[in-house]
Amino acid sequence: YILQIMRRTFLRKSNKLRLAALDVGTHDLKWWAPEILAKYPQGFYELHKILMQEAATKFNMDVDIIKFEPRKHEFPNPKDFDGAIISGCASCANDDEIWLENFRNWIRQNYSSIKLSGFSFAPQIVAVALGGTVAKNPKGTELSVVQIQLSEPFRQKFNLHSTPSYSIHVHHNDAVLTLPPGAQTLGGSKITQHLGWFQNDSILVFSGHPEYSYDPWILESLMLIEERDNMVPAQLIQYGLRDLYQPTDYKWQTELQLRWFAGEFDLCGTPSS
């Protein structure tokens, strides 16, 4: 662990990061919303690369992002990367598909060796892998723009003393109901208790989708398909569409994530568990 801290200190000085993009969601777009792939041919990997590189430019950093597909049993060697970003996914984190079991095993074996982050599906799959519980959200589907009330442990860890909340797009039916041992909640809303969580300096996972905030048309396309196919009640879709194009704090979330990958918050303000 001390060697990891020393390496991250060097990275901060050299302003270089090498990240693995664990893309488990672009496959879903092929059958769910191919029009999104027409606009973004590399799917979520392309979008996350855009977001991270924009944030890196602001901080005069160089970020190299390499794609892996856990569905094809592709995983990074933690020794070669400074962190990993897990994309959203239409699958349930509890499903018994072989690729999901392999993914959960990889997380269990490597979470202490590589920084894990990601969105939507990420807090769910990592929670299940490490002993938390995930199920259908008791209060139902949550989508469009939400205001996340940040927890005190999260604000303490990331020095957010003047930031009580932030807004971001979300899109989920499932939710983390019980956090893994040693984890702390990021915060929540009236519908979802845990809209992300963190564990020491190893895990920082968000329910918020920065790629939907970057281009709300993506989420609009998905929502209209869900309405057409009766996957989500039409009334809820129409309610979500009202706020869909409201501005959010997605750049703030992405910049916080980048700074975390770079080690800025390592051993800083870690709450006791």
Backbone as CSV, one residue per row, in Angstrom:
resi,resn,N_x,N_y,N_z,CA_x,CA_y,CA_z,C_x,C_y,C_z
1,TYR,0.830,-1.207,0.000,0.000,0.000,0.000,0.865,1.258,0.000
2,ILE,1.938,1.258,0.791,2.837,2.415,0.832,3.434,2.665,-0.546
3,LEU,3.760,1.593,-1.265,4.305,1.740,-2.615,3.286,2.393,-3.538
4,GLN,1.996,2.037,-3.357,0.944,2.663,-4.170,0.899,4.156,-3.907
5,ILE,0.972,4.541,-2.635,0.930,5.966,-2.288,2.114,6.699,-2.896
6,MET,3.310,6.085,-2.840,4.502,6.710,-3.408,4.346,6.876,-4.915
7,ARG,3.772,5.874,-5.569,3.603,5.954,-7.019,2.610,7.053,-7.388
8,ARG,1.525,7.177,-6.605,0.540,8.212,-6.895,1.118,9.597,-6.652
9,THR,2.020,9.714,-5.656,2.690,10.992,-5.427,3.523,11.370,-6.634
10,PHE,4.206,10.383,-7.222,4.985,10.636,-8.432,4.077,11.059,-9.570
11,LEU,2.915,10.397,-9.685,1.989,10.728,-10.768,1.510,12.167,-10.652
12,ARG,1.227,12.593,-9.425,0.777,13.974,-9.251,1.840,14.946,-9.748
13,LYS,3.102,14.595,-9.505,4.185,15.482,-9.927,4.390,15.415,-11.437
14,SER,4.152,14.228,-12.026,4.385,14.084,-13.457,3.151,14.427,-14.282
15,ASN,1.985,14.591,-13.604,0.737,14.952,-14.283,0.331,13.935,-15.345
16,LYS,0.573,12.667,-15.063,0.180,11.623,-16.007,-0.625,10.554,-15.293
17,LEU,-1.683,10.091,-15.966,-2.496,9.000,-15.450,-2.750,8.000,-16.572
18,ARG,-2.780,6.737,-16.209,-3.134,5.662,-17.138,-4.328,4.923,-16.539
19,LEU,-5.481,5.003,-17.212,-6.714,4.440,-16.687,-7.269,3.352,-17.601
20,ALA,-7.900,2.364,-16.988,-8.579,1.302,-17.727,-10.067,1.604,-17.750
21,ALA,-10.668,1.568,-18.924,-12.113,1.748,-19.073,-12.753,0.373,-19.210
22,LEU,-13.500,-0.042,-18.184,-14.170,-1.341,-18.201,-15.575,-1.129,-18.756
23,ASP,-15.702,-1.306,-20.070,-16.936,-0.989,-20.782,-17.858,-2.207,-20.800
24,VAL,-18.914,-2.144,-19.993,-19.890,-3.238,-19.940,-21.250,-2.799,-20.463
25,GLY,-21.353,-1.569,-20.960,-22.647,-1.046,-21.373,-22.832,-0.820,-22.857
26,THR,-21.740,-0.626,-23.603,-21.875,-0.347,-25.036,-22.541,-1.516,-25.757
27,HIS,-22.273,-2.728,-25.302,-22.926,-3.914,-25.879,-24.447,-3.792,-25.824
28,ASP,-24.988,-3.226,-24.730,-26.436,-3.079,-24.588,-27.020,-2.141,-25.642
29,LEU,-26.241,-1.132,-26.023,-26.752,-0.147,-26.982,-27.006,-0.764,-28.355
30,LYS,-26.336,-1.854,-28.671,-26.503,-2.480,-29.982,-27.935,-2.950,-30.198
31,TRP,-28.573,-3.425,-29.130,-29.971,-3.877,-29.251,-30.964,-2.881,-28.664
32,TRP,-30.479,-2.039,-27.756,-31.374,-1.123,-27.056,-31.555,0.195,-27.805
33,ALA,-30.466,0.803,-28.219,-30.537,2.133,-28.843,-29.388,2.309,-29.824
34,PRO,-29.448,1.640,-30.968,-28.344,1.734,-31.936,-28.121,3.146,-32.460
35,GLU,-29.134,4.001,-32.377,-28.952,5.373,-32.840,-27.895,6.115,-32.017
36,ILE,-27.702,5.700,-30.771,-26.662,6.317,-29.945,-25.280,5.944,-30.475
37,LEU,-25.144,4.699,-30.927,-23.870,4.270,-31.500,-23.599,4.937,-32.840
38,ALA,-24.652,5.353,-33.520,-24.453,6.084,-34.769,-23.791,7.434,-34.495
39,LYS,-24.096,8.018,-33.342,-23.509,9.305,-32.973,-22.181,9.123,-32.238
40,TYR,-22.114,8.086,-31.395,-20.903,7.792,-30.629,-20.513,6.341,-30.905
41,PRO,-19.774,6.071,-31.986,-19.498,4.694,-32.421,-18.827,3.818,-31.366
42,GLN,-18.033,4.413,-30.475,-17.372,3.622,-29.436,-18.124,3.643,-28.110
43,GLY,-19.352,4.142,-28.148,-20.232,4.064,-27.000,-19.719,4.742,-25.751
44,PHE,-19.909,4.055,-24.619,-19.577,4.644,-23.328,-18.081,4.895,-23.180
45,TYR,-17.276,4.046,-23.773,-15.830,4.270,-23.720,-15.487,5.623,-24.334
46,GLU,-16.065,5.916,-25.477,-15.812,7.183,-26.157,-16.242,8.364,-25.300
47,LEU,-17.422,8.253,-24.692,-17.956,9.344,-23.882,-17.117,9.578,-22.622
48,HIS,-16.744,8.499,-21.956,-15.945,8.657,-20.744,-14.551,9.198,-21.063
49,LYS,-14.040,8.828,-22.214,-12.741,9.350,-22.635,-12.829,10.853,-22.873
50,ILE,-13.891,11.304,-23.516,-14.097,12.737,-23.747,-14.138,13.479,-22.411
51,LEU,-14.928,12.955,-21.469,-15.113,13.626,-20.189,-13.819,13.710,-19.388
52,MET,-13.094,12.601,-19.317,-11.870,12.594,-18.526,-10.791,13.462,-19.153
53,GLN,-10.715,13.469,-20.471,-9.700,14.279,-21.132,-10.019,15.762,-21.017
54,GLU,-11.302,16.122,-21.020,-11.678,17.522,-20.802,-11.259,17.969,-19.395
55,ALA,-11.515,17.107,-18.416,-11.125,17.436,-17.044,-9.609,17.510,-16.911
56,ALA,-8.913,16.590,-17.565,-7.455,16.572,-17.499,-6.853,17.846,-18.077
57,THR,-7.456,18.351,-19.141,-6.966,19.580,-19.756,-7.030,20.742,-18.769
58,LYS,-8.109,20.792,-17.996,-8.269,21.868,-17.021,-7.146,21.850,-15.987
59,PHE,-6.681,20.652,-15.630,-5.655,20.527,-14.592,-4.265,20.275,-15.177
60,ASN,-4.121,20.521,-16.478,-2.827,20.344,-17.148,-2.260,18.941,-16.937
61,MET,-3.139,17.964,-17.082,-2.750,16.571,-16.908,-2.869,15.822,-18.229
62,ASP,-2.181,14.705,-18.292,-2.237,13.816,-19.456,-2.871,12.503,-19.011
63,VAL,-3.983,12.118,-19.635,-4.697,10.899,-19.259,-4.770,9.954,-20.451
64,ASP,-4.285,8.760,-20.243,-4.344,7.704,-21.255,-5.399,6.696,-20.801
65,ILE,-6.410,6.434,-21.638,-7.517,5.556,-21.259,-7.595,4.389,-22.231
66,ILE,-7.468,3.176,-21.693,-7.431,1.962,-22.493,-8.705,1.154,-22.244
67,LYS,-9.329,0.680,-23.307,-10.602,-0.024,-23.196,-10.429,-1.520,-22.939
68,PHE,-11.263,-2.038,-22.022,-11.373,-3.467,-21.758,-12.858,-3.830,-21.736
69,GLU,-13.187,-5.036,-22.140,-14.575,-5.491,-22.156,-14.727,-6.737,-21.287
70,PRO,-15.169,-6.578,-20.042,-15.376,-7.734,-19.172,-16.339,-8.776,-19.743
71,ARG,-17.266,-8.360,-20.594,-18.161,-9.332,-21.239,-17.365,-10.333,-22.078
72,LYS,-16.211,-9.888,-22.567,-15.333,-10.759,-23.357,-14.195,-11.301,-22.497
73,HIS,-14.352,-11.170,-21.173,-13.373,-11.651,-20.198,-12.034,-10.918,-20.341
74,GLU,-12.110,-9.631,-20.688,-10.924,-8.783,-20.776,-10.823,-7.944,-19.502
75,PHE,-9.677,-8.055,-18.832,-9.452,-7.293,-17.613,-8.033,-6.734,-17.589
76,PRO,-7.859,-5.556,-17.009,-6.519,-4.965,-16.939,-5.668,-5.613,-15.850
77,ASN,-4.368,-5.546,-16.033,-3.431,-5.911,-14.981,-3.272,-4.685,-14.083
78,PRO,-3.657,-4.779,-12.813,-3.581,-3.601,-11.937,-2.215,-2.942,-11.903
79,LYS,-1.156,-3.705,-12.123,0.193,-3.144,-12.081,0.434,-2.133,-13.198
80,ASP,-0.373,-2.204,-14.255,-0.160,-1.350,-15.423,-1.030,-0.100,-15.437
81,PHE,-1.892,0.065,-14.411,-2.849,1.167,-14.435,-2.950,1.844,-13.075
82,ASP,-3.373,3.098,-13.130,-3.566,3.887,-11.920,-4.997,3.845,-11.427
83,GLY,-5.892,3.308,-12.237,-7.280,3.206,-11.842,-8.116,2.602,-12.949
84,ALA,-9.372,2.285,-12.615,-10.298,1.708,-13.583,-11.654,2.377,-13.463
85,ILE,-12.282,2.623,-14.613,-13.608,3.241,-14.673,-14.598,2.214,-15.206
86,ILE,-15.622,1.895,-14.422,-16.649,0.932,-14.812,-17.852,1.690,-15.374
87,SER,-18.297,1.304,-16.554,-19.421,1.987,-17.195,-20.753,1.505,-16.632
88,GLY,-21.828,2.167,-17.076,-23.166,1.701,-16.780,-23.466,0.425,-17.547
89,CYS,-24.566,-0.240,-17.186,-24.893,-1.522,-17.801,-26.362,-1.831,-17.546
90,ALA,-27.009,-2.513,-18.487,-28.414,-2.875,-18.333,-28.601,-4.143,-17.504
91,SER,-27.530,-4.883,-17.254,-27.629,-6.122,-16.483,-27.781,-5.823,-14.990
92,CYS,-28.254,-6.821,-14.256,-28.341,-6.719,-12.804,-27.039,-7.228,-12.201
93,ALA,-26.535,-6.539,-11.207,-25.263,-6.915,-10.589,-25.315,-8.290,-9.942
94,ASN,-26.528,-8.793,-9.649,-26.688,-10.104,-9.015,-26.843,-11.247,-10.010
95,ASP,-26.954,-10.937,-11.294,-27.204,-11.985,-12.285,-26.110,-13.040,-12.240
96,ASP,-26.471,-14.267,-12.657,-25.523,-15.378,-12.575,-24.837,-15.686,-13.899
97,GLU,-24.828,-14.712,-14.824,-24.102,-14.916,-16.075,-22.618,-15.094,-15.782
98,ILE,-21.956,-15.902,-16.604,-20.555,-16.221,-16.364,-19.690,-14.967,-16.355
99,TRP,-19.930,-14.044,-17.306,-19.086,-12.853,-17.378,-19.235,-11.996,-16.133
100,LEU,-20.439,-11.970,-15.545,-20.650,-11.192,-14.330,-19.958,-11.834,-13.133
101,GLU,-20.004,-13.156,-13.059,-19.301,-13.835,-11.971,-17.797,-13.622,-12.085
102,ASN,-17.283,-13.666,-13.304,-15.859,-13.389,-13.516,-15.510,-11.957,-13.133
103,PHE,-16.408,-11.040,-13.452,-16.190,-9.632,-13.128,-16.172,-9.438,-11.614
104,ARG,-17.137,-10.031,-10.921,-17.170,-9.912,-9.461,-15.916,-10.510,-8.833
105,ASN,-15.463,-11.623,-9.371,-14.238,-12.240,-8.855,-13.026,-11.341,-9.083
106,TRP,-12.962,-10.716,-10.254,-11.841,-9.808,-10.540,-11.844,-8.643,-9.557
107,ILE,-13.020,-8.108,-9.260,-13.116,-7.008,-8.297,-12.619,-7.455,-6.933
108,ARG,-13.074,-8.623,-6.476,-12.655,-9.123,-5.165,-11.132,-9.288,-5.079
109,GLN,-10.558,-9.756,-6.147,-9.137,-10.066,-6.159,-8.253,-8.826,-6.319
110,ASN,-8.824,-7.740,-6.876,-7.963,-6.619,-7.265,-8.318,-5.260,-6.680
111,TYR,-9.411,-5.165,-5.923,-9.831,-3.832,-5.493,-8.820,-3.150,-4.575
112,SER,-7.990,-3.914,-3.909,-6.977,-3.307,-3.045,-5.700,-2.955,-3.804
113,SER,-5.656,-3.315,-5.101,-4.452,-3.079,-5.909,-4.642,-2.015,-6.976
114,ILE,-5.894,-1.642,-7.254,-6.167,-0.650,-8.289,-7.366,0.184,-7.857
115,LYS,-7.312,1.473,-8.067,-8.428,2.336,-7.709,-9.622,2.051,-8.625
116,LEU,-10.782,1.789,-8.023,-11.992,1.482,-8.781,-12.976,2.634,-8.694
117,SER,-13.466,3.054,-9.853,-14.485,4.083,-9.910,-15.459,3.717,-11.028
118,GLY,-16.435,4.583,-11.262,-17.400,4.314,-12.322,-18.772,4.847,-11.966
119,PHE,-19.764,4.453,-12.766,-21.075,5.083,-12.716,-22.219,4.061,-12.763
120,SER,-23.301,4.377,-12.068,-24.570,3.656,-12.136,-24.443,2.180,-11.774
121,PHE,-24.033,1.352,-12.711,-23.816,-0.069,-12.473,-22.615,-0.295,-11.562
122,ALA,-21.655,0.620,-11.597,-20.415,0.461,-10.828,-20.664,0.319,-9.327
123,PRO,-21.412,1.230,-8.681,-21.629,1.047,-7.242,-22.349,-0.248,-6.917
124,GLN,-23.152,-0.743,-7.876,-23.901,-1.971,-7.636,-23.010,-3.213,-7.745
125,ILE,-22.260,-3.341,-8.847,-21.447,-4.531,-9.053,-20.319,-4.618,-8.021
126,VAL,-19.731,-3.480,-7.667,-18.656,-3.496,-6.679,-19.218,-3.822,-5.295
127,ALA,-20.410,-3.306,-4.988,-21.036,-3.614,-3.700,-21.325,-5.105,-3.578
128,VAL,-21.907,-5.696,-4.602,-22.215,-7.124,-4.559,-20.935,-7.947,-4.409
129,ALA,-19.900,-7.571,-5.149,-18.638,-8.314,-5.098,-18.015,-8.299,-3.710
130,LEU,-18.225,-7.202,-2.963,-17.531,-7.027,-1.697,-18.430,-7.212,-0.473
131,GLY,-19.614,-7.804,-0.677,-20.435,-8.153,0.469,-21.624,-7.263,0.747
132,GLY,-21.909,-6.291,-0.117,-23.097,-5.476,0.019,-24.292,-6.164,-0.634
133,THR,-25.446,-5.512,-0.595,-26.632,-6.074,-1.230,-27.233,-5.072,-2.209
134,VAL,-27.719,-5.610,-3.338,-28.353,-4.818,-4.385,-29.672,-5.489,-4.765
135,ALA,-30.715,-4.692,-4.950,-32.023,-5.218,-5.340,-32.812,-4.101,-6.010
136,LYS,-34.027,-4.409,-6.436,-34.886,-3.375,-6.995,-35.056,-2.269,-5.966
137,ASN,-34.960,-1.044,-6.417,-35.104,0.092,-5.516,-36.494,0.059,-4.874
138,PRO,-36.594,0.013,-3.550,-37.911,-0.050,-2.900,-38.853,1.079,-3.296
139,LYS,-38.301,2.245,-3.640,-39.138,3.393,-4.003,-39.265,3.554,-5.509
140,GLY,-38.771,2.573,-6.276,-38.990,2.571,-7.711,-37.863,3.166,-8.534
141,THR,-38.136,3.303,-9.821,-37.166,3.818,-10.783,-36.853,5.288,-10.507
142,GLU,-35.589,5.639,-10.673,-35.170,7.038,-10.550,-34.445,7.421,-11.824
143,LEU,-34.876,8.515,-12.444,-34.256,8.929,-13.699,-34.318,10.440,-13.871
144,SER,-33.561,10.921,-14.837,-33.416,12.337,-15.152,-32.499,13.019,-14.132
145,VAL,-32.673,14.312,-13.913,-31.770,15.086,-13.045,-32.208,14.976,-11.589
146,VAL,-31.274,14.640,-10.716,-31.561,14.599,-9.279,-30.552,15.455,-8.528
147,GLN,-30.948,15.884,-7.359,-30.061,16.612,-6.451,-29.614,15.633,-5.379
148,ILE,-28.323,15.369,-5.328,-27.778,14.426,-4.364,-27.298,15.184,-3.125
149,GLN,-27.862,14.841,-1.980,-27.433,15.422,-0.714,-26.211,14.643,-0.217
150,LEU,-25.078,15.303,-0.149,-23.841,14.632,0.204,-23.775,14.299,1.696
151,SER,-23.229,13.132,1.994,-23.088,12.714,3.387,-21.945,13.473,4.057
152,GLU,-21.985,13.548,5.361,-20.918,14.232,6.094,-19.578,13.518,5.942
153,PRO,-19.531,12.162,5.986,-18.241,11.496,5.768,-17.648,11.785,4.390
154,PHE,-18.507,11.867,3.375,-18.015,12.161,2.034,-17.475,13.583,1.962
155,ARG,-18.199,14.533,2.531,-17.758,15.928,2.510,-16.447,16.092,3.287
156,GLN,-16.303,15.343,4.374,-15.075,15.403,5.158,-13.902,14.823,4.371
157,LYS,-14.116,13.674,3.757,-13.053,12.995,3.028,-12.534,13.847,1.879
158,PHE,-13.449,14.506,1.161,-13.073,15.238,-0.046,-13.040,16.754,0.145
159,ASN,-13.000,17.183,1.401,-12.849,18.614,1.719,-13.927,19.472,1.070
160,LEU,-15.171,19.011,1.185,-16.304,19.701,0.554,-17.148,20.404,1.610
161,HIS,-16.505,21.200,2.427,-17.184,21.808,3.566,-18.267,22.803,3.145
162,SER,-18.139,23.370,1.950,-19.139,24.341,1.487,-19.998,23.779,0.355
163,THR,-19.979,22.449,0.190,-20.753,21.813,-0.886,-21.688,20.769,-0.281
164,PRO,-22.937,21.152,0.030,-23.865,20.200,0.654,-24.498,19.227,-0.340
165,SER,-24.522,19.590,-1.627,-25.207,18.750,-2.612,-24.708,19.074,-4.013
166,TYR,-25.081,18.223,-4.961,-24.811,18.508,-6.370,-25.842,17.794,-7.229
167,SER,-26.003,18.253,-8.477,-27.002,17.685,-9.379,-26.327,16.896,-10.493
168,ILE,-26.996,15.826,-10.921,-26.452,14.944,-11.951,-27.604,14.102,-12.515
169,HIS,-27.428,13.588,-13.723,-28.418,12.683,-14.297,-28.250,11.274,-13.723
170,VAL,-29.366,10.618,-13.455,-29.343,9.223,-13.025,-30.339,8.434,-13.864
171,HIS,-30.202,7.110,-13.824,-31.089,6.227,-14.603,-30.917,4.813,-14.068
172,HIS,-31.737,4.443,-13.074,-31.585,3.110,-12.489,-32.895,2.589,-11.912
173,ASN,-33.035,1.268,-11.985,-34.135,0.551,-11.337,-33.662,-0.123,-10.052
174,ASP,-32.415,-0.608,-10.071,-31.832,-1.265,-8.906,-31.129,-0.237,-8.026
175,ALA,-30.838,-0.653,-6.802,-30.147,0.240,-5.869,-29.317,-0.578,-4.891
176,VAL,-28.268,0.043,-4.383,-27.491,-0.559,-3.304,-28.291,-0.366,-2.013
177,LEU,-28.712,-1.476,-1.420,-29.505,-1.405,-0.192,-28.627,-1.502,1.053
178,THR,-27.549,-2.276,0.972,-26.609,-2.408,2.085,-25.195,-2.238,1.558
179,LEU,-24.442,-1.343,2.150,-23.067,-1.108,1.724,-22.153,-2.241,2.188
180,PRO,-21.062,-2.476,1.469,-20.079,-3.469,1.919,-19.442,-3.040,3.238
181,PRO,-18.888,-3.983,3.990,-18.193,-3.621,5.234,-17.100,-2.580,4.986
182,GLY,-17.083,-1.549,5.817,-16.065,-0.513,5.715,-16.371,0.592,4.730
183,ALA,-17.475,0.479,3.984,-17.821,1.498,2.991,-18.598,2.642,3.637
184,GLN,-18.533,3.813,2.994,-19.266,5.006,3.436,-20.104,5.514,2.272
185,THR,-21.315,5.964,2.572,-22.182,6.460,1.512,-21.721,7.816,0.987
186,LEU,-21.869,8.024,-0.312,-21.605,9.325,-0.925,-22.716,10.301,-0.548
187,GLY,-23.945,9.797,-0.550,-25.119,10.609,-0.262,-26.318,10.010,-0.962
188,GLY,-27.443,10.689,-0.903,-28.645,10.128,-1.501,-29.684,11.171,-1.830
189,SER,-30.860,10.662,-2.217,-32.002,11.510,-2.574,-33.234,10.990,-1.836
190,LYS,-34.389,11.554,-2.136,-35.625,11.098,-1.507,-36.010,9.692,-1.974
191,ILE,-35.485,9.280,-3.133,-35.849,7.984,-3.700,-34.783,6.923,-3.436
192,THR,-33.515,7.308,-3.471,-32.418,6.340,-3.341,-31.494,6.738,-2.200
193,GLN,-31.284,5.806,-1.270,-30.479,6.097,-0.085,-29.006,6.287,-0.409
194,HIS,-28.471,5.393,-1.259,-27.040,5.433,-1.570,-26.838,5.713,-3.062
195,LEU,-26.580,6.955,-3.402,-26.314,7.325,-4.801,-24.801,7.395,-5.024
196,GLY,-24.158,6.325,-4.641,-22.710,6.223,-4.713,-22.128,5.949,-3.339
197,TRP,-20.874,5.522,-3.313,-20.207,5.254,-2.042,-18.691,5.222,-2.253
198,PHE,-17.965,5.188,-1.153,-16.509,5.140,-1.237,-15.967,4.285,-0.102
199,GLN,-14.758,3.815,-0.293,-14.094,3.011,0.737,-12.616,3.372,0.768
200,ASN,-12.218,4.053,1.851,-10.833,4.488,2.003,-10.354,5.189,0.727
201,ASP,-9.194,4.806,0.211,-8.669,5.428,-1.001,-8.735,4.482,-2.199
202,SER,-9.492,3.389,-2.052,-9.509,2.356,-3.089,-10.730,2.399,-3.996
203,ILE,-11.858,2.881,-3.486,-13.112,2.819,-4.250,-13.853,4.143,-4.163
204,LEU,-14.302,4.640,-5.303,-15.153,5.827,-5.386,-16.106,5.614,-6.553
205,VAL,-17.347,5.259,-6.253,-18.315,4.907,-7.299,-19.549,5.792,-7.201
206,PHE,-20.020,6.245,-8.354,-21.116,7.208,-8.450,-22.342,6.582,-9.115
207,SER,-23.531,6.942,-8.645,-24.747,6.577,-9.372,-25.013,7.545,-10.514
208,GLY,-24.502,8.749,-10.414,-24.705,9.761,-11.444,-23.978,9.450,-12.735
209,HIS,-24.658,9.705,-13.857,-24.123,9.480,-15.201,-23.609,10.796,-15.788
210,PRO,-22.316,11.076,-15.778,-21.838,12.322,-16.388,-22.023,12.350,-17.895
211,GLU,-22.021,11.171,-18.541,-22.180,11.144,-19.995,-23.585,11.566,-20.425
212,TYR,-24.584,11.310,-19.580,-25.943,11.767,-19.886,-26.057,13.277,-19.694
213,SER,-25.347,13.793,-18.705,-25.344,15.249,-18.512,-24.576,15.944,-19.631
214,TYR,-23.528,15.307,-20.100,-22.748,15.852,-21.216,-23.614,15.969,-22.464
215,ASP,-24.461,14.956,-22.717,-25.367,14.972,-23.873,-26.702,14.351,-23.450
216,PRO,-27.638,15.144,-22.914,-28.912,14.615,-22.427,-29.732,13.892,-23.499
217,TRP,-29.429,14.142,-24.760,-30.123,13.429,-25.839,-29.968,11.918,-25.693
218,ILE,-28.831,11.462,-25.150,-28.599,10.027,-24.959,-29.660,9.452,-24.031
219,LEU,-29.850,10.083,-22.875,-30.836,9.591,-21.921,-32.252,9.769,-22.468
220,GLU,-32.502,10.858,-23.178,-33.823,11.059,-23.780,-34.149,9.901,-24.727
221,SER,-33.181,9.492,-25.526,-33.394,8.377,-26.453,-33.751,7.102,-25.700
222,LEU,-33.031,6.830,-24.620,-33.299,5.628,-23.830,-34.669,5.693,-23.163
223,MET,-35.019,6.849,-22.639,-36.299,7.006,-21.953,-37.475,6.831,-22.912
224,LEU,-37.365,7.363,-24.115,-38.450,7.233,-25.088,-38.623,5.778,-25.529
225,ILE,-37.517,5.060,-25.613,-37.607,3.627,-25.926,-38.280,2.882,-24.774
226,GLU,-37.918,3.225,-23.552,-38.540,2.589,-22.387,-40.034,2.875,-22.331
227,GLU,-40.428,4.080,-22.716,-41.858,4.412,-22.756,-42.561,3.620,-23.857
228,ARG,-41.965,3.571,-25.021,-42.543,2.848,-26.157,-42.732,1.368,-25.845
229,ASP,-41.755,0.768,-25.175,-41.791,-0.672,-24.901,-42.393,-0.997,-23.533
230,ASN,-43.000,0.000,-22.885,-43.648,-0.188,-21.586,-42.690,-0.729,-20.520
231,MET,-41.447,-0.305,-20.582,-40.450,-0.732,-19.596,-40.517,0.129,-18.339
232,VAL,-40.938,1.367,-18.510,-41.089,2.319,-17.413,-42.421,3.039,-17.624
233,PRO,-43.192,3.276,-16.552,-44.478,3.968,-16.710,-44.349,5.284,-17.463
234,ALA,-45.265,5.513,-18.393,-45.217,6.710,-19.236,-45.249,7.985,-18.398
235,GLN,-45.996,7.971,-17.303,-46.086,9.161,-16.456,-44.722,9.516,-15.864
236,LEU,-43.956,8.487,-15.460,-42.630,8.731,-14.906,-41.677,9.248,-15.987
237,ILE,-41.804,8.701,-17.189,-40.970,9.178,-18.297,-41.246,10.649,-18.566
238,GLN,-42.505,11.015,-18.659,-42.861,12.400,-18.948,-42.403,13.331,-17.827
239,TYR,-42.468,12.849,-16.599,-41.982,13.633,-15.462,-40.475,13.864,-15.589
240,GLY,-39.759,12.807,-15.973,-38.312,12.924,-16.136,-37.910,13.820,-17.281
241,LEU,-38.688,13.807,-18.343,-38.362,14.621,-19.514,-38.456,16.118,-19.214
242,ARG,-39.253,16.482,-18.232,-39.415,17.907,-17.906,-38.092,18.546,-17.491
243,ASP,-37.277,17.803,-16.747,-36.032,18.359,-16.208,-34.796,17.861,-16.936
244,LEU,-34.991,17.113,-18.011,-33.888,16.409,-18.646,-32.766,17.338,-19.102
245,TYR,-33.115,18.518,-19.594,-32.098,19.418,-20.154,-31.671,20.515,-19.173
246,GLN,-31.973,20.312,-17.902,-31.504,21.247,-16.880,-29.983,21.099,-16.712
247,PRO,-29.281,22.174,-16.448,-27.827,22.069,-16.232,-27.521,21.263,-14.972
248,THR,-26.396,20.568,-14.990,-25.988,19.766,-13.839,-24.532,20.064,-13.478
249,ASP,-24.070,19.366,-12.461,-22.698,19.535,-11.986,-21.809,18.382,-12.433
250,TYR,-22.053,17.866,-13.635,-21.303,16.700,-14.096,-19.803,16.990,-14.236
251,LYS,-19.452,18.214,-14.602,-18.026,18.533,-14.711,-17.370,18.503,-13.337
252,TRP,-18.081,18.959,-12.346,-17.573,18.924,-10.974,-17.317,17.488,-10.544
253,GLN,-18.274,16.582,-10.835,-18.096,15.179,-10.463,-16.900,14.563,-11.187
254,THR,-16.775,14.861,-12.477,-15.666,14.295,-13.262,-14.321,14.816,-12.769
255,GLU,-14.268,16.095,-12.441,-13.016,16.669,-11.944,-12.648,16.098,-10.574
256,LEU,-13.646,15.879,-9.726,-13.390,15.262,-8.430,-12.851,13.848,-8.626
257,GLN,-13.440,13.114,-9.557,-12.997,11.753,-9.859,-11.555,11.747,-10.360
258,LEU,-11.228,12.668,-11.240,-9.873,12.753,-11.768,-8.874,13.058,-10.665
259,ARG,-9.196,14.001,-9.806,-8.304,14.363,-8.706,-8.121,13.187,-7.753
260,TRP,-9.185,12.406,-7.553,-9.089,11.213,-6.709,-8.167,10.172,-7.337
261,PHE,-8.324,9.953,-8.643,-7.424,9.024,-9.328,-5.968,9.465,-9.175
262,ALA,-5.745,10.757,-9.211,-4.385,11.289,-9.126,-3.815,11.231,-7.711
263,GLY,-4.653,10.835,-6.748,-4.160,10.668,-5.386,-4.246,11.891,-4.512
264,GLU,-4.981,12.906,-4.949,-5.030,14.162,-4.165,-5.618,13.954,-2.777
265,PHE,-6.552,13.001,-2.646,-7.237,12.820,-1.370,-6.741,11.617,-0.577
266,ASP,-5.682,10.963,-1.032,-5.172,9.785,-0.348,-4.754,10.117,1.081
267,LEU,-5.232,9.317,2.019,-4.931,9.460,3.445,-5.349,10.806,3.986
268,CYS,-6.304,11.471,3.307,-6.743,12.811,3.718,-8.159,12.760,4.239
269,GLY,-8.338,13.034,5.516,-9.673,13.137,6.075,-10.448,11.838,6.027
270,THR,-9.788,10.682,6.050,-10.491,9.422,5.992,-11.246,9.175,7.277
271,PRO,-12.585,9.053,7.214,-13.351,8.827,8.429,-13.095,7.443,9.001
272,SER,-13.118,7.322,10.282,-12.928,6.016,10.897,-14.158,5.157,10.647
273,SER,-13.954,3.847,10.509,-15.065,2.943,10.230,-15.123,1.853,11.292
